[in-house]
């Protein structure tokens, strides 16, 4: 192979990689309303913390709210737990478009639940005004008042998690050990929360590796 041909081949390979979408090689699973289980403070009705209008999930919670059950000692949340696709093996992916209004802080907006060393394998959180992976690193420095595409890939065999924002690779790290896993999105209170927390989501999808 001539030097020119080698460089041309390398350029094309890099170009394909840059254009590659995180969903390449994955298949979408079938989702319906039955797969979306709303978890909200136990003492309020669903419509006091959640709305679904025109394909948009809007979820909100107050830091003074109750947990999702009377026996739970967890912090307040309004989340959707995706049911029907719990997994212990394989490569799975969550996709959705998220919007966080200004002022929301100290909250998880998406998580991969299940791990052997702690409760979750992955969390995307908002800390005024950044989107972070747990508390570090920063994925988006200013997340407020704009829509962005979120793709989170969990490879259970490799024990790895990858995060893409607007189709751009942002972060890869280890997971937190084998367990039964599933995806959640919404608002789940974390450290130093704002009085009011909200996230909005459209285009929610679950994919698995072909």
Backbone as JSON Lines, residues from 0, in Angstrom:
{"i":0,"aa":"X","n":[0.84,-1.2,0.0],"ca":[0.0,0.0,0.0],"c":[0.88,1.25,0.0]}
{"i":1,"aa":"X","n":[0.59,2.16,-0.91],"ca":[1.37,3.4,-0.99],"c":[1.05,4.31,0.19]}
{"i":2,"aa":"X","n":[1.96,5.22,0.55],"ca":[1.68,6.16,1.64],"c":[0.4,6.95,1.42]}
{"i":3,"aa":"X","n":[0.16,7.36,0.16],"ca":[-1.06,8.11,-0.14],"c":[-2.3,7.28,0.13]}
{"i":4,"aa":"X","n":[-2.29,6.02,-0.33],"ca":[-3.44,5.14,-0.14],"c":[-3.66,4.86,1.34]}
{"i":5,"aa":"X","n":[-2.56,4.69,2.08],"ca":[-2.67,4.45,3.53],"c":[-3.33,5.63,4.23]}
{"i":6,"aa":"X","n":[-2.87,6.85,3.88],"ca":[-3.43,8.05,4.51],"c":[-4.9,8.24,4.12]}
{"i":7,"aa":"X","n":[-5.22,7.94,2.87],"ca":[-6.61,8.07,2.43],"c":[-7.5,7.08,3.17]}
{"i":8,"aa":"X","n":[-7.02,5.85,3.34],"ca":[-7.78,4.83,4.07],"c":[-7.97,5.22,5.52]}
{"i":9,"aa":"X","n":[-6.91,5.75,6.12],"ca":[-6.99,6.18,7.51],"c":[-7.99,7.33,7.66]}
{"i":10,"aa":"X","n":[-7.96,8.26,6.72],"ca":[-8.88,9.39,6.76],"c":[-10.33,8.93,6.67]}
{"i":11,"aa":"X","n":[-10.6,7.99,5.76],"ca":[-11.96,7.48,5.59],"c":[-12.42,6.73,6.85]}
{"i":12,"aa":"X","n":[-11.5,6.0,7.46],"ca":[-11.84,5.27,8.69],"c":[-12.21,6.23,9.8]}
{"i":13,"aa":"X","n":[-11.41,7.3,9.94],"ca":[-11.7,8.3,10.97],"c":[-12.99,9.04,10.68]}
{"i":14,"aa":"X","n":[-13.25,9.31,9.4],"ca":[-14.47,10.0,9.02],"c":[-15.7,9.16,9.35]}
{"i":15,"aa":"X","n":[-15.6,7.85,9.07],"ca":[-16.72,6.96,9.42],"c":[-16.94,6.93,10.92]}
{"i":16,"aa":"X","n":[-15.85,6.9,11.68],"ca":[-15.97,6.88,13.15],"c":[-16.64,8.14,13.67]}
{"i":17,"aa":"X","n":[-16.28,9.28,13.07],"ca":[-16.88,10.54,13.51],"c":[-18.36,10.59,13.17]}
{"i":18,"aa":"X","n":[-18.74,9.97,12.05],"ca":[-20.13,9.99,11.62],"c":[-20.95,8.87,12.25]}
{"i":19,"aa":"X","n":[-20.29,7.93,12.91],"ca":[-21.0,6.79,13.49],"c":[-21.98,7.26,14.55]}
{"i":20,"aa":"X","n":[-23.14,6.64,14.56],"ca":[-24.16,6.97,15.55],"c":[-24.09,5.95,16.68]}
{"i":21,"aa":"X","n":[-24.33,6.36,17.93],"ca":[-24.27,5.39,19.04],"c":[-25.26,4.24,18.91]}
{"i":22,"aa":"X","n":[-26.3,4.42,18.09],"ca":[-27.28,3.34,17.93],"c":[-26.9,2.35,16.84]}
{"i":23,"aa":"X","n":[-25.82,2.6,16.11],"ca":[-25.39,1.67,15.06],"c":[-25.14,0.28,15.66]}
{"i":24,"aa":"X","n":[-25.69,-0.76,15.03],"ca":[-25.5,-2.12,15.51],"c":[-26.48,-2.54,16.59]}
{"i":25,"aa":"X","n":[-27.41,-1.64,16.94],"ca":[-28.43,-1.93,17.95],"c":[-29.8,-2.04,17.28]}
{"i":26,"aa":"X","n":[-30.71,-2.71,17.96],"ca":[-32.1,-2.79,17.52],"c":[-33.0,-2.2,18.6]}
{"i":27,"aa":"X","n":[-34.03,-1.47,18.17],"ca":[-35.0,-0.91,19.12],"c":[-35.95,-2.0,19.59]}
{"i":28,"aa":"X","n":[-36.26,-2.01,20.88],"ca":[-37.27,-2.92,21.4],"c":[-38.62,-2.19,21.39]}
{"i":29,"aa":"X","n":[-39.68,-2.93,21.5],"ca":[-41.01,-2.34,21.46],"c":[-41.39,-1.79,22.83]}
{"i":30,"aa":"X","n":[-41.77,-0.5,22.85],"ca":[-42.2,0.14,24.09],"c":[-43.62,0.66,23.92]}
{"i":31,"aa":"X","n":[-44.41,0.55,25.0],"ca":[-45.74,1.13,25.04],"c":[-45.93,1.79,26.4]}
{"i":32,"aa":"X","n":[-47.08,2.4,26.62],"ca":[-47.35,3.04,27.91],"c":[-47.23,2.06,29.07]}
{"i":33,"aa":"X","n":[-47.52,0.79,28.78],"ca":[-47.45,-0.24,29.83],"c":[-46.03,-0.42,30.36]}
{"i":34,"aa":"X","n":[-45.03,-0.01,29.59],"ca":[-43.64,-0.16,30.03],"c":[-43.16,1.0,30.89]}
{"i":35,"aa":"X","n":[-43.99,2.04,31.05],"ca":[-43.59,3.22,31.81],"c":[-44.32,3.25,33.16]}
{"i":36,"aa":"X","n":[-43.57,2.95,34.21],"ca":[-44.13,2.92,35.56],"c":[-43.69,4.18,36.31]}
{"i":37,"aa":"X","n":[-44.64,5.02,36.67],"ca":[-44.32,6.28,37.35],"c":[-44.13,6.02,38.85]}
{"i":38,"aa":"X","n":[-43.01,6.47,39.38],"ca":[-42.74,6.44,40.81],"c":[-42.74,7.88,41.31]}
{"i":39,"aa":"X","n":[-43.59,8.18,42.29],"ca":[-43.76,9.56,42.76],"c":[-43.97,9.54,44.26]}
{"i":40,"aa":"X","n":[-43.95,10.71,44.93],"ca":[-44.2,10.73,46.37],"c":[-45.52,10.05,46.71]}
{"i":41,"aa":"X","n":[-45.5,9.22,47.73],"ca":[-46.64,8.34,48.01],"c":[-47.92,9.08,48.4]}
{"i":42,"aa":"X","n":[-47.79,10.32,48.86],"ca":[-48.96,11.02,49.39],"c":[-49.61,11.98,48.39]}
{"i":43,"aa":"X","n":[-49.17,11.94,47.12],"ca":[-49.79,12.78,46.1],"c":[-50.21,11.92,44.91]}
{"i":44,"aa":"X","n":[-51.13,12.41,44.13],"ca":[-51.57,11.69,42.93],"c":[-50.54,11.88,41.82]}
{"i":45,"aa":"X","n":[-50.59,10.99,40.83],"ca":[-49.63,11.04,39.73],"c":[-49.66,12.4,39.03]}
{"i":46,"aa":"X","n":[-50.86,12.93,38.78],"ca":[-50.95,14.17,38.01],"c":[-50.47,15.4,38.78]}
{"i":47,"aa":"X","n":[-50.13,15.23,40.06],"ca":[-49.55,16.34,40.83],"c":[-48.03,16.43,40.67]}
{"i":48,"aa":"X","n":[-47.43,15.4,40.05],"ca":[-45.98,15.39,39.86],"c":[-45.56,14.95,38.46]}
{"i":49,"aa":"X","n":[-46.53,14.62,37.59],"ca":[-46.17,14.09,36.26],"c":[-47.24,14.44,35.26]}
{"i":50,"aa":"X","n":[-46.8,14.8,34.04],"ca":[-47.73,14.99,32.93],"c":[-47.15,14.38,31.67]}
{"i":51,"aa":"X","n":[-48.03,13.95,30.8],"ca":[-47.61,13.42,29.5],"c":[-48.54,14.02,28.45]}
{"i":52,"aa":"X","n":[-48.02,15.03,27.74],"ca":[-48.8,15.77,26.77],"c":[-48.0,15.91,25.48]}
{"i":53,"aa":"X","n":[-48.61,15.53,24.38],"ca":[-47.95,15.68,23.08],"c":[-46.64,14.94,22.97]}
{"i":54,"aa":"X","n":[-46.55,13.79,23.63],"ca":[-45.33,12.99,23.56],"c":[-44.24,13.41,24.53]}
{"i":55,"aa":"X","n":[-44.52,14.43,25.35],"ca":[-43.52,14.92,26.29],"c":[-43.83,14.47,27.72]}
{"i":56,"aa":"X","n":[-42.86,13.78,28.32],"ca":[-42.93,13.42,29.74],"c":[-42.38,14.59,30.54]}
{"i":57,"aa":"X","n":[-43.18,15.13,31.45],"ca":[-42.7,16.18,32.35],"c":[-42.82,15.66,33.77]}
{"i":58,"aa":"X","n":[-41.71,15.67,34.5],"ca":[-41.66,15.12,35.85],"c":[-41.04,16.15,36.78]}
{"i":59,"aa":"X","n":[-41.65,16.35,37.94],"ca":[-41.13,17.33,38.89],"c":[-41.31,16.84,40.32]}
{"i":60,"aa":"X","n":[-40.51,17.41,41.21],"ca":[-40.55,17.02,42.62],"c":[-40.01,18.19,43.44]}
{"i":61,"aa":"X","n":[-40.42,18.23,44.71],"ca":[-39.93,19.23,45.65],"c":[-39.04,18.54,46.69]}
{"i":62,"aa":"X","n":[-38.04,19.25,47.18],"ca":[-37.11,18.61,48.12],"c":[-37.79,18.25,49.43]}
{"i":63,"aa":"X","n":[-38.95,18.83,49.71],"ca":[-39.69,18.53,50.93],"c":[-40.7,17.39,50.74]}
{"i":64,"aa":"X","n":[-40.77,16.82,49.54],"ca":[-41.73,15.75,49.26],"c":[-41.4,14.48,50.04]}
{"i":65,"aa":"X","n":[-42.4,13.62,50.12],"ca":[-42.23,12.3,50.73],"c":[-41.52,11.36,49.75]}
{"i":66,"aa":"X","n":[-40.98,10.24,50.23],"ca":[-40.43,9.23,49.3],"c":[-41.56,8.53,48.54]}
{"i":67,"aa":"X","n":[-41.2,7.59,47.69],"ca":[-42.21,6.96,46.84],"c":[-43.05,5.91,47.57]}
{"i":68,"aa":"X","n":[-42.62,5.5,48.76],"ca":[-43.45,4.6,49.58],"c":[-43.24,4.94,51.05]}
{"i":69,"aa":"X","n":[-44.21,4.56,51.87],"ca":[-44.14,4.89,53.29],"c":[-43.03,4.14,54.0]}
{"i":70,"aa":"X","n":[-42.56,3.04,53.41],"ca":[-41.51,2.24,54.04],"c":[-40.12,2.57,53.49]}
{"i":71,"aa":"X","n":[-40.05,3.48,52.52],"ca":[-38.77,3.81,51.91],"c":[-38.07,4.92,52.69]}
{"i":72,"aa":"X","n":[-36.74,4.8,52.8],"ca":[-35.97,5.87,53.43],"c":[-35.16,6.66,52.4]}
{"i":73,"aa":"X","n":[-35.55,6.53,51.12],"ca":[-34.87,7.26,50.05],"c":[-35.4,8.68,49.94]}
{"i":74,"aa":"X","n":[-34.7,9.5,49.17],"ca":[-35.09,10.89,48.99],"c":[-36.23,11.0,47.97]}
{"i":75,"aa":"X","n":[-36.88,12.17,47.9],"ca":[-38.02,12.34,47.0],"c":[-37.65,12.13,45.54]}
{"i":76,"aa":"X","n":[-38.61,11.59,44.8],"ca":[-38.39,11.35,43.38],"c":[-39.71,11.4,42.63]}
{"i":77,"aa":"X","n":[-39.63,11.75,41.37],"ca":[-40.67,11.45,40.4],"c":[-39.93,10.91,39.18]}
{"i":78,"aa":"X","n":[-39.97,9.63,39.02],"ca":[-39.22,8.95,37.96],"c":[-40.12,7.98,37.22]}
{"i":79,"aa":"X","n":[-39.72,7.67,36.0],"ca":[-40.33,6.58,35.26],"c":[-39.34,5.43,35.23]}
{"i":80,"aa":"X","n":[-39.79,4.31,35.73],"ca":[-39.01,3.06,35.69],"c":[-39.49,2.28,34.46]}
{"i":81,"aa":"X","n":[-38.58,2.02,33.53],"ca":[-38.94,1.27,32.33],"c":[-39.01,-0.21,32.68]}
{"i":82,"aa":"X","n":[-40.18,-0.79,32.52],"ca":[-40.4,-2.19,32.87],"c":[-40.41,-3.07,31.62]}
{"i":83,"aa":"X","n":[-40.3,-4.36,31.85],"ca":[-40.4,-5.33,30.75],"c":[-39.08,-5.65,30.09]}
{"i":84,"aa":"X","n":[-38.04,-4.89,30.41],"ca":[-36.73,-5.11,29.78],"c":[-35.61,-5.08,30.8]}
{"i":85,"aa":"X","n":[-35.86,-5.64,31.98],"ca":[-34.77,-5.83,32.94],"c":[-33.75,-6.78,32.32]}
{"i":86,"aa":"X","n":[-32.49,-6.59,32.62],"ca":[-31.46,-7.42,31.98],"c":[-30.33,-7.73,32.96]}
{"i":87,"aa":"X","n":[-29.69,-8.85,32.72],"ca":[-28.52,-9.25,33.5],"c":[-27.31,-9.5,32.61]}
{"i":88,"aa":"X","n":[-27.53,-9.54,31.3],"ca":[-26.45,-9.79,30.35],"c":[-26.72,-9.02,29.07]}
{"i":89,"aa":"X","n":[-25.72,-9.01,28.19],"ca":[-25.87,-8.35,26.91],"c":[-25.45,-6.89,26.94]}
{"i":90,"aa":"X","n":[-25.69,-6.22,25.81],"ca":[-25.36,-4.79,25.67],"c":[-26.66,-4.05,25.41]}
{"i":91,"aa":"X","n":[-26.99,-3.13,26.29],"ca":[-28.27,-2.42,26.24],"c":[-28.03,-0.92,26.18]}
{"i":92,"aa":"X","n":[-29.02,-0.23,25.66],"ca":[-28.87,1.22,25.49],"c":[-30.18,1.96,25.78]}
{"i":93,"aa":"X","n":[-30.04,3.08,26.46],"ca":[-31.14,4.02,26.68],"c":[-30.94,5.22,25.78]}
{"i":94,"aa":"X","n":[-32.03,5.69,25.17],"ca":[-31.97,6.89,24.35],"c":[-33.17,7.78,24.67]}
{"i":95,"aa":"X","n":[-32.93,9.09,24.74],"ca":[-34.01,10.03,24.95],"c":[-33.5,11.45,24.77]}
{"i":96,"aa":"X","n":[-34.43,12.37,24.59],"ca":[-34.1,13.79,24.49],"c":[-34.58,14.46,25.78]}
{"i":97,"aa":"X","n":[-33.66,15.17,26.44],"ca":[-33.93,15.73,27.76],"c":[-33.89,17.24,27.74]}
{"i":98,"aa":"X","n":[-34.66,17.82,28.67],"ca":[-34.69,19.28,28.87],"c":[-34.76,19.51,30.38]}
{"i":99,"aa":"X","n":[-33.88,20.39,30.87],"ca":[-33.85,20.73,32.3],"c":[-34.01,22.24,32.43]}
{"i":100,"aa":"X","n":[-35.06,22.72,33.1],"ca":[-35.24,24.16,33.25],"c":[-34.24,24.74,34.27]}
{"i":101,"aa":"X","n":[-33.91,26.0,34.09],"ca":[-32.94,26.64,34.98],"c":[-33.43,26.61,36.43]}
{"i":102,"aa":"X","n":[-32.47,26.45,37.32],"ca":[-32.77,26.4,38.75],"c":[-32.79,25.0,39.32]}
{"i":103,"aa":"X","n":[-33.02,24.0,38.47],"ca":[-33.0,22.61,38.93],"c":[-31.57,22.21,39.26]}
{"i":104,"aa":"X","n":[-31.35,21.65,40.44],"ca":[-30.0,21.27,40.84],"c":[-30.05,20.2,41.92]}
{"i":105,"aa":"X","n":[-28.94,19.45,42.03],"ca":[-28.84,18.41,43.05],"c":[-29.77,17.26,42.8]}
{"i":106,"aa":"X","n":[-29.84,16.79,41.54],"ca":[-30.83,15.79,41.18],"c":[-30.3,14.86,40.09]}
{"i":107,"aa":"X","n":[-30.69,13.6,40.17],"ca":[-30.42,12.65,39.09],"c":[-31.57,12.71,38.11]}
{"i":108,"aa":"X","n":[-31.25,12.79,36.81],"ca":[-32.31,12.82,35.8],"c":[-32.39,11.53,35.0]}
{"i":109,"aa":"X","n":[-31.37,10.68,35.11],"ca":[-31.41,9.39,34.42],"c":[-30.48,8.44,35.15]}
{"i":110,"aa":"X","n":[-30.89,7.19,35.24],"ca":[-30.04,6.21,35.89],"c":[-30.19,4.82,35.28]}
{"i":111,"aa":"X","n":[-29.08,4.08,35.35],"ca":[-29.1,2.64,35.1],"c":[-29.11,1.99,36.47]}
{"i":112,"aa":"X","n":[-30.23,1.42,36.83],"ca":[-30.37,0.86,38.18],"c":[-29.77,-0.54,38.23]}
{"i":113,"aa":"X","n":[-29.3,-0.9,39.42],"ca":[-28.78,-2.23,39.67],"c":[-27.26,-2.28,39.64]}
{"i":114,"aa":"X","n":[-26.67,-2.87,40.67],"ca":[-25.22,-3.03,40.77],"c":[-24.93,-3.94,41.95]}
{"i":115,"aa":"X","n":[-23.72,-4.46,42.01],"ca":[-23.37,-5.33,43.13],"c":[-22.71,-4.56,44.26]}
{"i":116,"aa":"X","n":[-22.17,-3.38,43.97],"ca":[-21.45,-2.61,44.99],"c":[-22.25,-1.43,45.52]}
{"i":117,"aa":"X","n":[-23.33,-1.05,44.83],"ca":[-24.2,0.04,45.26],"c":[-25.53,-0.1,44.52]}
{"i":118,"aa":"X","n":[-26.41,0.87,44.66],"ca":[-27.75,0.73,44.09],"c":[-27.78,0.87,42.57]}
{"i":119,"aa":"X","n":[-26.88,1.71,42.03],"ca":[-26.94,2.04,40.61],"c":[-25.64,1.74,39.88]}
{"i":120,"aa":"X","n":[-25.77,1.51,38.58],"ca":[-24.62,1.34,37.7],"c":[-24.19,2.67,37.09]}
{"i":121,"aa":"X","n":[-25.15,3.57,36.85],"ca":[-24.84,4.86,36.25],"c":[-25.88,5.88,36.67]}
{"i":122,"aa":"X","n":[-25.46,7.14,36.78],"ca":[-26.38,8.25,37.05],"c":[-25.93,9.47,36.27]}
{"i":123,"aa":"X","n":[-26.88,10.13,35.63],"ca":[-26.65,11.46,35.08],"c":[-27.33,12.45,36.01]}
{"i":124,"aa":"X","n":[-26.57,13.4,36.51],"ca":[-27.09,14.35,37.49],"c":[-26.94,15.78,37.0]}
{"i":125,"aa":"X","n":[-27.72,16.66,37.58],"ca":[-27.6,18.09,37.32],"c":[-27.17,18.77,38.61]}
{"i":126,"aa":"X","n":[-26.06,19.48,38.51],"ca":[-25.59,20.36,39.59],"c":[-25.4,21.74,38.98]}
{"i":127,"aa":"X","n":[-26.15,22.66,39.43],"ca":[-26.26,24.02,38.9],"c":[-24.95,24.57,38.32]}
{"i":128,"aa":"X","n":[-24.84,24.72,36.98],"ca":[-25.81,24.42,35.93],"c":[-25.41,23.22,35.06]}
{"i":129,"aa":"X","n":[-24.54,22.34,35.56],"ca":[-23.91,21.32,34.72],"c":[-24.62,19.96,34.77]}
{"i":130,"aa":"X","n":[-24.48,19.21,33.67],"ca":[-24.85,17.8,33.65],"c":[-23.6,17.0,33.92]}
{"i":131,"aa":"X","n":[-23.65,16.12,34.91],"ca":[-22.47,15.35,35.31],"c":[-22.78,13.85,35.34]}
{"i":132,"aa":"X","n":[-21.7,13.05,35.32],"ca":[-21.81,11.62,35.54],"c":[-21.56,11.39,37.03]}
{"i":133,"aa":"X","n":[-22.61,10.98,37.76],"ca":[-22.59,11.11,39.22],"c":[-22.18,12.55,39.53]}
{"i":134,"aa":"X","n":[-21.08,12.78,40.25],"ca":[-20.67,14.15,40.54],"c":[-19.52,14.63,39.65]}
{"i":135,"aa":"X","n":[-18.94,13.72,38.88],"ca":[-17.78,14.05,38.05],"c":[-17.55,12.92,37.04]}
{"i":136,"aa":"X","n":[-17.25,13.24,35.78],"ca":[-16.92,14.54,35.2],"c":[-18.16,15.3,34.72]}
{"i":137,"aa":"X","n":[-17.93,16.52,34.29],"ca":[-18.97,17.33,33.67],"c":[-19.16,16.87,32.22]}
{"i":138,"aa":"X","n":[-20.4,16.57,31.86],"ca":[-20.72,16.17,30.49],"c":[-21.18,17.36,29.64]}
{"i":139,"aa":"X","n":[-21.98,18.25,30.24],"ca":[-22.39,19.49,29.61],"c":[-22.22,20.6,30.65]}
{"i":140,"aa":"X","n":[-21.46,21.64,30.35],"ca":[-21.21,22.68,31.36],"c":[-22.43,23.53,31.69]}
{"i":141,"aa":"X","n":[-23.32,23.72,30.72],"ca":[-24.55,24.47,30.98],"c":[-25.71,23.74,30.33]}
{"i":142,"aa":"X","n":[-26.48,23.05,31.13],"ca":[-27.5,22.15,30.63],"c":[-28.87,22.81,30.52]}
{"i":143,"aa":"X","n":[-29.03,23.99,31.08],"ca":[-30.37,24.56,31.26],"c":[-31.03,25.03,29.96]}
{"i":144,"aa":"X","n":[-32.35,24.82,29.92],"ca":[-33.24,25.45,28.94],"c":[-32.91,25.1,27.49]}
{"i":145,"aa":"X","n":[-32.49,23.86,27.26],"ca":[-32.28,23.42,25.89],"c":[-32.45,21.9,25.83]}
{"i":146,"aa":"X","n":[-32.85,21.43,24.67],"ca":[-33.02,20.0,24.46],"c":[-31.69,19.39,24.01]}
{"i":147,"aa":"X","n":[-31.41,18.19,24.5],"ca":[-30.22,17.49,24.05],"c":[-30.5,15.99,24.06]}
{"i":148,"aa":"X","n":[-29.83,15.31,23.19],"ca":[-30.01,13.86,23.03],"c":[-29.08,13.11,23.97]}
{"i":149,"aa":"X","n":[-29.63,12.14,24.67],"ca":[-28.87,11.34,25.63],"c":[-28.86,9.88,25.18]}
{"i":150,"aa":"X","n":[-27.68,9.29,25.08],"ca":[-27.54,7.85,24.83],"c":[-26.59,7.27,25.86]}
{"i":151,"aa":"X","n":[-27.06,6.28,26.59],"ca":[-26.24,5.61,27.61],"c":[-26.21,4.12,27.25]}
{"i":152,"aa":"X","n":[-25.0,3.6,27.04],"ca":[-24.81,2.21,26.65],"c":[-24.18,1.45,27.81]}
{"i":153,"aa":"X","n":[-24.78,0.32,28.15],"ca":[-24.25,-0.54,29.22],"c":[-23.88,-1.89,28.64]}
{"i":154,"aa":"X","n":[-22.6,-2.19,28.62],"ca":[-22.07,-3.48,28.16],"c":[-21.79,-4.32,29.4]}
{"i":155,"aa":"X","n":[-22.7,-5.23,29.7],"ca":[-22.55,-6.01,30.94],"c":[-21.37,-6.96,30.88]}
{"i":156,"aa":"X","n":[-21.08,-7.52,29.7],"ca":[-19.97,-8.46,29.57],"c":[-18.63,-7.8,29.83]}
{"i":157,"aa":"X","n":[-18.46,-6.6,29.3],"ca":[-17.22,-5.86,29.49],"c":[-17.23,-5.08,30.8]}
{"i":158,"aa":"X","n":[-18.42,-4.94,31.42],"ca":[-18.53,-4.16,32.64],"c":[-18.26,-2.68,32.41]}
{"i":159,"aa":"X","n":[-18.77,-2.14,31.29],"ca":[-18.49,-0.76,30.92],"c":[-19.77,0.01,30.62]}
{"i":160,"aa":"X","n":[-19.7,1.32,30.86],"ca":[-20.79,2.24,30.54],"c":[-20.23,3.36,29.66]}
{"i":161,"aa":"X","n":[-20.94,3.7,28.58],"ca":[-20.54,4.8,27.71],"c":[-21.69,5.8,27.6]}
{"i":162,"aa":"X","n":[-21.34,7.08,27.6],"ca":[-22.34,8.14,27.52],"c":[-22.08,9.01,26.3]}
{"i":163,"aa":"X","n":[-23.13,9.27,25.55],"ca":[-23.08,10.17,24.39],"c":[-24.09,11.28,24.6]}
{"i":164,"aa":"X","n":[-23.7,12.49,24.24],"ca":[-24.6,13.63,24.26],"c":[-24.66,14.22,22.85]}
{"i":165,"aa":"X","n":[-25.88,14.32,22.32],"ca":[-26.08,14.78,20.94],"c":[-25.23,13.99,19.96]}
{"i":166,"aa":"X","n":[-25.13,12.68,20.21],"ca":[-24.41,11.79,19.32],"c":[-22.91,11.82,19.46]}
{"i":167,"aa":"X","n":[-22.39,12.63,20.37],"ca":[-20.95,12.77,20.57],"c":[-20.53,12.02,21.83]}
{"i":168,"aa":"X","n":[-19.52,11.18,21.7],"ca":[-19.01,10.43,22.85],"c":[-18.48,11.39,23.91]}
{"i":169,"aa":"X","n":[-18.91,11.18,25.16],"ca":[-18.51,12.06,26.26],"c":[-17.71,11.36,27.35]}
{"i":170,"aa":"X","n":[-18.05,10.1,27.64],"ca":[-17.41,9.49,28.81],"c":[-17.61,7.98,28.77]}
{"i":171,"aa":"X","n":[-16.6,7.27,29.25],"ca":[-16.69,5.81,29.42],"c":[-16.05,5.44,30.74]}
{"i":172,"aa":"X","n":[-16.67,4.5,31.44],"ca":[-16.14,4.07,32.73],"c":[-16.63,2.66,33.04]}
{"i":173,"aa":"X","n":[-16.17,2.12,34.14],"ca":[-16.61,0.8,34.59],"c":[-18.02,0.88,35.14]}
{"i":174,"aa":"X","n":[-18.74,-0.23,35.11],"ca":[-20.03,-0.27,35.81],"c":[-19.76,-0.65,37.27]}
{"i":175,"aa":"X","n":[-20.78,-0.92,38.02],"ca":[-20.59,-1.21,39.44],"c":[-20.94,-2.65,39.81]}
{"i":176,"aa":"X","n":[-20.68,-3.54,38.86],"ca":[-20.84,-4.95,39.14],"c":[-22.15,-5.54,38.64]}
{"i":177,"aa":"X","n":[-22.2,-6.87,38.51],"ca":[-23.38,-7.54,37.95],"c":[-24.59,-7.46,38.87]}
{"i":178,"aa":"X","n":[-25.76,-7.41,38.24],"ca":[-27.03,-7.34,38.97],"c":[-28.15,-7.43,37.94]}
{"i":179,"aa":"X","n":[-29.38,-7.3,38.38],"ca":[-30.5,-7.08,37.47],"c":[-30.62,-5.58,37.26]}
{"i":180,"aa":"X","n":[-30.56,-5.17,35.99],"ca":[-30.5,-3.76,35.65],"c":[-31.77,-3.32,34.92]}
{"i":181,"aa":"X","n":[-32.07,-2.02,35.03],"ca":[-33.12,-1.41,34.23],"c":[-32.89,0.1,34.18]}
{"i":182,"aa":"X","n":[-33.6,0.76,33.26],"ca":[-33.42,2.2,33.05],"c":[-34.52,3.0,33.75]}
{"i":183,"aa":"X","n":[-34.14,4.19,34.23],"ca":[-35.08,5.12,34.84],"c":[-34.74,6.53,34.37]}
{"i":184,"aa":"X","n":[-35.77,7.39,34.32],"ca":[-35.53,8.79,33.99],"c":[-36.56,9.65,34.71]}
{"i":185,"aa":"X","n":[-36.22,10.91,34.94],"ca":[-37.11,11.82,35.66],"c":[-36.32,12.73,36.57]}
{"i":186,"aa":"X","n":[-36.72,12.79,37.84],"ca":[-35.99,13.56,38.84],"c":[-35.94,12.78,40.16]}
{"i":187,"aa":"X","n":[-34.74,12.58,40.66],"ca":[-34.52,11.86,41.91],"c":[-33.52,12.67,42.74]}
{"i":188,"aa":"X","n":[-33.96,13.18,43.87],"ca":[-33.19,14.11,44.7],"c":[-31.85,13.52,45.13]}
{"i":189,"aa":"X","n":[-30.79,14.34,45.0],"ca":[-29.45,13.97,45.44],"c":[-28.96,14.99,46.47]}
{"i":190,"aa":"X","n":[-27.68,15.29,46.46],"ca":[-27.11,16.19,47.47],"c":[-27.39,17.66,47.13]}
{"i":191,"aa":"X","n":[-27.6,18.46,48.16],"ca":[-27.79,19.91,48.02],"c":[-28.81,20.25,46.93]}
{"i":192,"aa":"X","n":[-30.02,19.74,47.06],"ca":[-31.0,19.95,45.99],"c":[-31.6,21.35,46.03]}
{"i":193,"aa":"X","n":[-32.08,21.77,44.87],"ca":[-32.88,22.99,44.8],"c":[-34.26,22.7,45.4]}
{"i":194,"aa":"X","n":[-35.0,23.72,45.71],"ca":[-36.33,23.52,46.29],"c":[-37.25,22.78,45.33]}
{"i":195,"aa":"X","n":[-37.08,23.04,44.03],"ca":[-37.92,22.44,42.99],"c":[-37.0,21.85,41.92]}
{"i":196,"aa":"X","n":[-37.33,20.64,41.46],"ca":[-36.53,19.96,40.45],"c":[-37.44,19.43,39.36]}
{"i":197,"aa":"X","n":[-37.0,19.58,38.11],"ca":[-37.82,19.15,36.98],"c":[-36.96,18.69,35.82]}
{"i":198,"aa":"X","n":[-37.43,17.68,35.11],"ca":[-36.87,17.34,33.8],"c":[-38.0,16.95,32.86]}
{"i":199,"aa":"X","n":[-37.75,17.14,31.58],"ca":[-38.72,16.78,30.55],"c":[-38.03,15.87,29.54]}
{"i":200,"aa":"X","n":[-38.79,14.92,29.01],"ca":[-38.21,13.92,28.11],"c":[-39.14,13.63,26.95]}
{"i":201,"aa":"X","n":[-38.55,13.45,25.78],"ca":[-39.28,12.96,24.6],"c":[-38.43,11.89,23.92]}
{"i":202,"aa":"X","n":[-39.07,11.12,23.05],"ca":[-38.32,10.16,22.23],"c":[-37.63,9.07,23.01]}
{"i":203,"aa":"X","n":[-38.25,8.6,24.09],"ca":[-37.62,7.55,24.91],"c":[-37.61,6.23,24.15]}
{"i":204,"aa":"X","n":[-36.41,5.62,24.12],"ca":[-36.25,4.32,23.44],"c":[-35.29,3.44,24.25]}
{"i":205,"aa":"X","n":[-35.47,2.14,24.1],"ca":[-34.55,1.16,24.65],"c":[-34.06,0.3,23.49]}
{"i":206,"aa":"X","n":[-32.75,0.05,23.45],"ca":[-32.16,-0.73,22.37],"c":[-31.29,-1.83,22.96]}
{"i":207,"aa":"X","n":[-31.08,-2.88,22.15],"ca":[-30.14,-3.9,22.55],"c":[-29.26,-4.27,21.37]}
{"i":208,"aa":"X","n":[-28.06,-4.74,21.67],"ca":[-27.07,-5.05,20.64],"c":[-27.54,-6.23,19.82]}
{"i":209,"aa":"X","n":[-27.38,-6.11,18.5],"ca":[-27.78,-7.2,17.59],"c":[-26.88,-8.43,17.78]}
